[in-house]
Amino acid sequence: MRTVRSSKLSLVQSMVEDFVLGRHPCERESSGTAPVDHPAVQAAAKFAEVRATGAPVPGAATGGGTVEECVHVAGELLLARLERRHADATRLEDELDFGSCDPRWLEVIAVYEEAFGHLHDGHAIPYVTYEHMDDFVLDVLPDDATIALVGDWGTGTAEAHALLDRISAHEPDVLVHLGDVYYSGTPCETQARFLDPCNTILRHSRKVPVYTLSGNHDMYSGGHGYYGLLRLLNDQPHLQPASFFSLRTRSGSWQLLAMDTGLHDHDPFTVTSDVTYLEPAEAAWHLDKIERLRAAGGRTILLSHHQLFSASEYIGEGTAKPAGQEAYNVKLLETFGDSLKDVAAWFWGHEHNLCIYEPYGSLDKGRCIGHGAIPVYESTAPYRPNPRIPHPPALVAAGGRAVELPERDGVYGHGYVILELDGRDATARYYVDSASDPLYEETI
């Protein structure tokens, strides 16, 4: 499975997959995994990757009837409709209508344009906020809780299902997903790629509560799939109230503070330059929770989809950053500031990699765990430091070398974290693929 960080191009990939499966969005049966090996799905991935660079897609559309040509025409037509380029849309409709491509393309494109065309007309994501500072606090964790953390997992692939099966073997008390259901978080994708496998694999024998954060891909279809999912995941008292929340132990010794960084990373025109941030009211809510638990003698772990900092990804292309802050999302750094010294650890996803960082700035433990299901190839050199970052965060070392994901046949492994609480102590174990022993273990 290959993805791009563009809402429109992710919608093209969603549309192609629905066409391949022969159903309108959300009308298909959700059994089975995503057909990532189908030629049309692979052609859509190639189209999206090239189109995201602004370059013309090789093999210009001719309506000649090959898989690549038909995917190209259909993708360009959906983009033209979403962008209200009426003359281009008419020309591309004629290519599909009078060429040798399957005429069902026009039917599926019409469904997507009707369902998602409003996203580029200022339609608001149905973000939910609080009325009182005590809202969205769930005191549901036992003091000896076992918590599974996984990021960028919602692909629906066989690898994703196998990973969830391995997580289930740890018998976690809760699972928290750090966001991104691919390609664009449509209602049918959230059902088929997230809720259904959680119910059939993780919860086949017991009702494990599941929580999920808002990622950028979750917002690419307007957030309706994501927000509709929240009311279906759990019953009271585990019902997830919003896209940000606090999971606390009953004694108040720990809280997992989950934030919404996806809300402000849904615009296809700011994919590389975007520096996401929290709504001001939400930021105040998080700071209040950190301070109140600190005063009460408890400890906080932060959870987000987007990273606070990165060694390899320059966050916010074209933006000026103060010296020494080149590795950071400067808006998130400004939000949490001095409060980071009161944070035991921060787990995030977004980059499809495992990066267990040495202390950096005021944060003792920054952890990227976005290696849930998206394949990352050795040729992309994900551990290569970005030359634009003068002093990048360093990875922790074990056995004399930096801890990195293992790779096999040129592809890096997938994994998850099992976090075990014990009073004021916590242990994090990082598992990869089917290995029974963790790749790395630490006390938090």
XYZ file of C-alpha atoms in Angstrom:
444
model
C 0.000 0.000 0.000
C 1.334 3.421 -1.007
C -0.124 6.715 0.139
C 0.335 10.444 -0.406
C -0.333 13.367 1.927
C -2.979 15.052 -0.198
C -6.694 14.948 0.472
C -7.742 15.085 -3.186
C -5.266 12.462 -4.351
C -6.161 10.233 -1.406
C -9.802 10.505 -2.488
C -8.726 9.383 -5.968
C -7.165 6.279 -4.402
C -10.326 5.614 -2.380
C -12.461 6.000 -5.509
C -10.325 3.571 -7.525
C -10.557 0.945 -4.816
C -14.345 1.258 -4.669
C -14.471 0.851 -8.444
C -12.310 -2.274 -8.262
C -14.599 -3.798 -5.646
C -17.608 -3.048 -7.805
C -19.709 -1.190 -5.262
C -20.555 2.367 -4.417
C -18.737 3.737 -1.349
C -19.931 2.097 1.881
C -22.254 -0.353 0.105
C -19.756 -3.159 -0.264
C -19.300 -6.016 2.139
C -16.346 -5.319 4.398
C -15.079 -8.883 4.755
C -11.606 -9.495 3.437
C -8.673 -7.170 3.078
C -7.963 -4.239 0.801
C -7.061 -5.279 -2.782
C -3.702 -3.524 -2.730
C -2.245 -5.815 -5.421
C -4.941 -5.091 -8.015
C -3.423 -3.384 -11.102
C -5.882 -0.476 -10.897
C -5.054 0.145 -7.226
C -1.340 0.085 -8.038
C -1.931 2.409 -11.000
C -3.789 4.818 -8.708
C -0.873 4.786 -6.256
C 1.545 5.607 -9.083
C -0.775 8.337 -10.364
C -1.070 9.899 -6.900
C 2.663 9.776 -6.217
C 3.573 11.475 -9.494
C 0.671 13.935 -9.443
C 1.603 14.996 -5.890
C 4.910 16.331 -7.201
C 3.127 18.577 -9.705
C 4.661 16.699 -12.631
C 2.547 15.371 -15.517
C 1.668 11.707 -15.180
C 3.530 9.592 -17.758
C 1.309 8.139 -20.447
C -1.170 10.955 -20.954
C -4.813 10.011 -20.826
C -6.177 8.816 -24.136
C -9.116 6.712 -23.051
C -7.431 3.798 -24.798
C -8.712 1.290 -22.304
C -5.570 0.112 -20.523
C -5.723 0.032 -16.734
C -3.226 2.887 -16.409
C -5.021 5.065 -18.961
C -8.447 4.561 -17.420
C -7.179 5.257 -13.905
C -5.452 8.385 -15.232
C -8.603 9.707 -16.906
C -10.800 8.882 -13.901
C -8.368 10.472 -11.467
C -8.027 13.637 -13.512
C -11.803 13.838 -13.900
C -12.417 13.595 -10.158
C -9.774 16.275 -9.528
C -11.343 18.519 -12.171
C -14.771 18.159 -10.582
C -13.474 18.767 -7.075
C -11.580 21.847 -8.271
C -14.542 23.130 -10.329
C -12.541 23.111 -13.588
C -15.637 22.645 -15.705
C -14.035 22.752 -19.178
C -11.460 20.126 -18.189
C -14.171 18.003 -16.588
C -16.277 18.050 -19.764
C -13.311 17.004 -21.913
C -12.393 14.162 -19.542
C -16.019 12.979 -19.324
C -16.035 12.650 -23.103
C -12.836 10.605 -22.968
C -14.402 8.163 -20.533
C -17.803 8.155 -22.211
C -16.637 7.611 -25.768
C -13.415 5.712 -25.146
C -13.037 2.052 -24.292
C -12.822 2.426 -20.502
C -15.512 0.815 -18.386
C -18.457 3.291 -18.227
C -18.941 2.471 -14.532
C -16.098 4.927 -13.855
C -18.500 7.815 -14.477
C -20.968 6.380 -11.973
C -18.396 5.989 -9.192
C -16.860 9.414 -9.890
C -20.295 11.012 -9.625
C -20.815 9.419 -6.204
C -17.489 10.781 -4.941
C -18.027 14.232 -6.377
C -21.440 14.430 -4.742
C -20.222 13.072 -1.419
C -16.919 14.911 -1.097
C -17.026 17.885 -3.437
C -18.211 20.080 -0.577
C -14.846 19.659 1.173
C -13.381 22.399 -0.956
C -16.312 24.757 -0.432
C -15.431 25.615 3.164
C -17.364 22.739 4.722
C -16.485 22.422 8.395
C -15.088 19.260 9.951
C -17.457 18.264 12.798
C -14.872 18.875 15.533
C -16.263 18.509 19.070
C -15.118 20.672 21.973
C -15.854 20.742 25.699
C -18.152 22.845 27.860
C -16.279 22.340 31.130
C -12.632 21.640 31.905
C -13.556 18.302 33.474
C -15.157 17.054 30.258
C -13.558 14.237 28.249
C -11.699 12.770 31.263
C -12.221 8.998 31.448
C -11.133 7.392 34.733
C -11.309 3.886 33.303
C -7.791 2.416 33.469
C -6.836 -0.053 36.194
C -3.655 0.894 38.071
C -1.887 -2.103 36.522
C -3.223 -1.468 33.021
C -1.757 -3.058 29.907
C -2.120 -0.581 27.054
C -1.462 -1.297 23.365
C -0.326 1.637 21.208
C -0.179 1.478 17.408
C 0.086 4.184 14.764
C -0.835 4.511 11.075
C -2.416 1.079 11.159
C -5.761 1.493 9.340
C -4.905 -0.042 5.974
C -7.077 -3.167 6.024
C -4.212 -5.222 4.608
C -3.287 -8.756 5.619
C -0.218 -7.353 7.388
C -2.405 -5.005 9.436
C -4.701 -7.866 10.428
C -1.755 -10.040 11.443
C -0.344 -7.228 13.569
C -3.657 -6.797 15.388
C -3.756 -10.515 16.062
C -0.332 -10.272 17.717
C -1.510 -7.285 19.779
C -4.533 -9.310 20.893
C -2.225 -12.019 22.276
C -0.986 -9.518 24.897
C -4.563 -9.222 26.229
C -4.443 -5.418 26.558
C -6.932 -3.573 28.726
C -7.266 -0.915 26.006
C -5.893 -0.204 22.547
C -5.113 3.317 21.349
C -4.580 3.991 17.656
C -2.598 7.158 16.915
C -4.504 7.937 13.736
C -4.775 7.509 9.957
C -7.288 5.248 8.262
C -6.381 5.050 4.582
C -6.722 6.395 2.064
C -8.945 9.264 3.087
C -10.958 8.156 6.106
C -14.244 7.660 4.264
C -17.076 6.051 6.266
C -16.646 2.737 4.470
C -12.878 2.766 4.999
C -13.246 3.393 8.731
C -15.767 0.548 8.897
C -13.838 -1.978 6.817
C -10.279 -1.090 7.794
C -10.697 -0.177 11.433
C -13.925 -1.156 13.176
C -14.464 -4.553 11.549
C -10.959 -5.937 12.209
C -11.045 -4.548 15.755
C -14.304 -6.399 16.374
C -13.358 -9.670 14.683
C -9.666 -9.943 15.635
C -9.018 -7.924 18.788
C -12.449 -8.380 20.372
C -13.337 -11.876 19.273
C -13.390 -13.146 22.875
C -13.678 -10.040 25.080
C -14.739 -6.404 24.716
C -11.423 -4.537 24.626
C -12.005 -0.746 24.579
C -10.513 0.895 21.489
C -9.690 4.592 21.076
C -8.436 6.390 17.996
C -6.851 9.767 17.323
C -7.397 12.120 14.429
C -4.738 11.894 11.716
C -4.431 13.869 8.517
C -5.785 11.003 6.379
C -8.799 10.732 8.701
C -9.682 14.320 7.813
C -9.202 14.086 4.032
C -12.858 13.162 3.501
C -14.086 15.785 5.948
C -13.832 13.768 9.149
C -17.282 12.188 8.818
C -15.947 8.650 8.792
C -13.792 9.386 11.847
C -16.473 11.097 13.934
C -19.051 8.483 12.970
C -16.629 5.804 14.133
C -16.283 7.255 17.646
C -19.853 6.473 18.659
C -19.493 2.898 17.415
C -16.222 1.928 19.083
C -17.170 1.539 22.747
C -20.051 1.629 25.199
C -20.121 3.644 28.426
C -18.004 4.265 30.430
C -15.448 3.806 27.635
C -17.272 5.839 24.985
C -14.748 8.154 23.294
C -16.310 11.618 23.668
C -14.269 13.603 21.134
C -11.071 13.673 19.104
C -9.133 14.613 22.270
C -9.501 13.041 25.704
C -7.736 11.801 28.824
C -7.517 8.151 29.869
C -6.700 8.002 33.592
C -5.968 5.293 36.075
C -8.580 5.099 38.808
C -6.038 6.124 41.442
C -4.887 9.130 39.381
C -1.290 7.935 39.142
C -1.233 8.126 35.314
C -3.049 9.774 32.459
C -2.747 9.261 28.715
C -3.552 12.634 27.193
C -4.653 12.273 23.558
C -4.728 15.371 21.345
C -6.163 16.284 17.934
C -3.421 17.376 15.548
C -5.310 16.160 12.458
C -7.882 18.954 12.422
C -5.470 21.489 10.944
C -3.723 19.163 8.488
C -6.405 18.396 5.919
C -5.654 20.961 3.195
C -4.143 19.511 -0.018
C -2.574 22.854 -0.880
C -0.423 22.979 2.274
C 0.772 19.388 2.468
C 4.473 20.193 2.687
C 4.279 23.640 4.261
C 1.658 22.856 6.898
C 2.635 23.164 10.543
C -0.324 21.706 12.348
C -1.501 23.008 15.714
C -4.138 22.583 18.410
C -7.274 24.639 18.706
C -6.561 27.277 21.420
C -9.313 25.964 23.699
C -8.031 22.416 23.323
C -4.461 23.532 24.081
C -5.693 25.172 27.304
C -7.518 21.946 28.221
C -4.352 19.838 27.819
C -2.188 22.240 29.815
C -4.795 22.216 32.581
C -4.747 18.400 32.711
C -0.940 18.235 32.835
C -0.693 20.781 35.657
C -3.534 19.374 37.746
C -2.212 15.824 37.638
C 1.334 17.006 38.365
C 0.070 18.871 41.430
C -1.722 15.712 42.555
C 1.418 13.606 42.203
C 0.416 11.848 38.975
C 2.282 11.440 35.689
C 1.319 12.246 32.082
C 1.970 10.558 28.746
C 1.065 12.567 25.637
C -0.380 10.952 22.503
C -0.763 12.569 19.084
C -0.770 11.696 15.424
C 1.755 14.354 14.387
C 5.273 14.585 15.703
C 6.695 17.223 18.040
C 10.056 16.884 16.296
C 11.808 14.740 13.707
C 15.342 13.881 12.689
C 14.448 13.164 9.055
C 11.353 15.211 8.149
C 11.608 18.998 7.975
C 8.261 20.105 9.402
C 6.857 23.060 7.484
C 8.610 23.531 4.154
C 9.173 27.206 3.372
C 8.658 28.372 6.937
C 11.291 30.200 8.934
C 12.268 28.677 12.275
C 14.329 30.073 15.144
C 17.850 28.706 15.417
C 17.852 25.482 17.384
C 14.211 24.694 16.556
C 14.703 23.322 13.042
C 13.645 19.806 14.072
C 10.424 20.953 15.729
C 6.823 21.603 14.950
C 7.274 25.082 16.387
C 3.557 25.561 17.068
C 3.297 22.434 19.221
C 6.551 23.377 20.937
C 5.129 26.807 21.732
C 1.907 25.268 23.053
C 3.527 22.895 25.533
C 6.726 24.815 26.271
C 7.803 24.431 29.886
C 5.100 21.799 30.495
C 7.204 19.256 28.592
C 9.372 18.795 31.678
C 6.274 17.353 33.390
C 5.603 14.872 30.551
C 6.962 11.360 31.087
C 6.792 10.459 27.372
C 5.151 11.544 24.122
C 4.151 8.917 21.539
C 3.251 9.980 17.993
C 2.890 8.564 14.486
C 2.616 10.290 11.076
C 6.075 9.222 9.893
C 5.841 5.530 9.045
C 8.836 4.643 11.144
C 9.997 3.661 14.620
C 12.227 6.305 16.207
C 13.062 6.013 19.910
C 14.811 9.289 20.600
C 17.304 10.308 23.239
C 16.164 13.237 25.449
C 15.712 16.265 23.201
C 15.089 19.759 24.487
C 12.734 19.593 27.465
C 11.175 16.259 26.468
C 12.752 13.222 28.076
C 11.186 10.581 25.830
C 9.908 11.396 22.319
C 8.733 8.270 20.488
C 7.626 7.945 16.854
C 5.638 4.712 16.411
C 4.039 5.225 12.981
C 5.236 1.832 11.706
C 1.889 0.065 12.125
C 1.106 -1.073 8.576
C 2.407 1.155 5.763
C 5.399 -0.437 3.986
C 8.610 1.592 4.108
C 11.359 0.653 1.683
C 15.067 0.586 2.437
C 15.665 2.723 -0.651
C 13.876 5.674 1.011
C 16.526 5.773 3.779
C 14.056 6.680 6.557
C 16.799 6.905 9.188
C 18.916 9.374 7.228
C 19.065 12.716 9.151
C 17.715 15.731 7.294
C 20.649 17.975 6.309
C 18.509 21.057 7.001
C 18.396 20.166 10.699
C 21.780 21.180 12.224
C 21.389 19.237 15.465
C 18.838 16.455 14.881
C 17.540 14.319 17.741
C 19.527 11.113 18.146
C 18.169 7.592 18.445
C 18.742 5.621 21.626
C 21.343 2.886 21.371
C 21.318 -0.704 22.550
C 24.170 -3.137 22.178
C 26.412 -0.419 20.830
C 24.189 0.674 17.930
C 21.124 2.846 17.355
C 17.777 1.088 17.738
C 16.211 0.853 14.272
C 13.558 -1.296 12.658
C 14.877 -4.480 11.057
C 14.353 -4.835 7.328
C 13.808 -7.906 5.203
C 13.979 -7.979 1.419
C 14.315 -4.213 1.394
C 11.172 -3.505 3.468
C 11.166 -2.394 7.110
C 9.086 -4.203 9.718
C 5.760 -3.231 11.268
C 5.146 -2.990 14.988
C 3.427 -1.705 18.088
C 4.078 -0.809 21.721
C 2.821 -2.538 24.855
C 2.776 -0.141 27.790
C 2.405 -1.690 31.252
C 1.560 0.518 34.239
C 2.553 -0.342 37.782
C 1.825 2.361 40.353
C 3.958 5.365 39.386
C 6.172 3.196 37.175
C 5.600 2.145 33.579
C 7.377 -0.162 31.156
C 7.241 0.214 27.364
C 8.074 -2.741 25.121
C 8.493 -2.249 21.373
C 7.520 -5.283 19.279
C 8.217 -5.794 15.565
C 6.532 -8.258 13.216
C 6.088 -11.731 14.729
C 9.065 -11.630 17.109
C 8.139 -12.861 20.582
C 10.787 -10.708 22.265
C 10.642 -6.910 22.111
C 13.103 -5.027 19.939
C 13.608 -2.591 22.826
C 12.345 -2.214 26.383
C 12.456 0.785 28.685
C 11.175 2.144 31.985
C 9.208 5.371 31.788
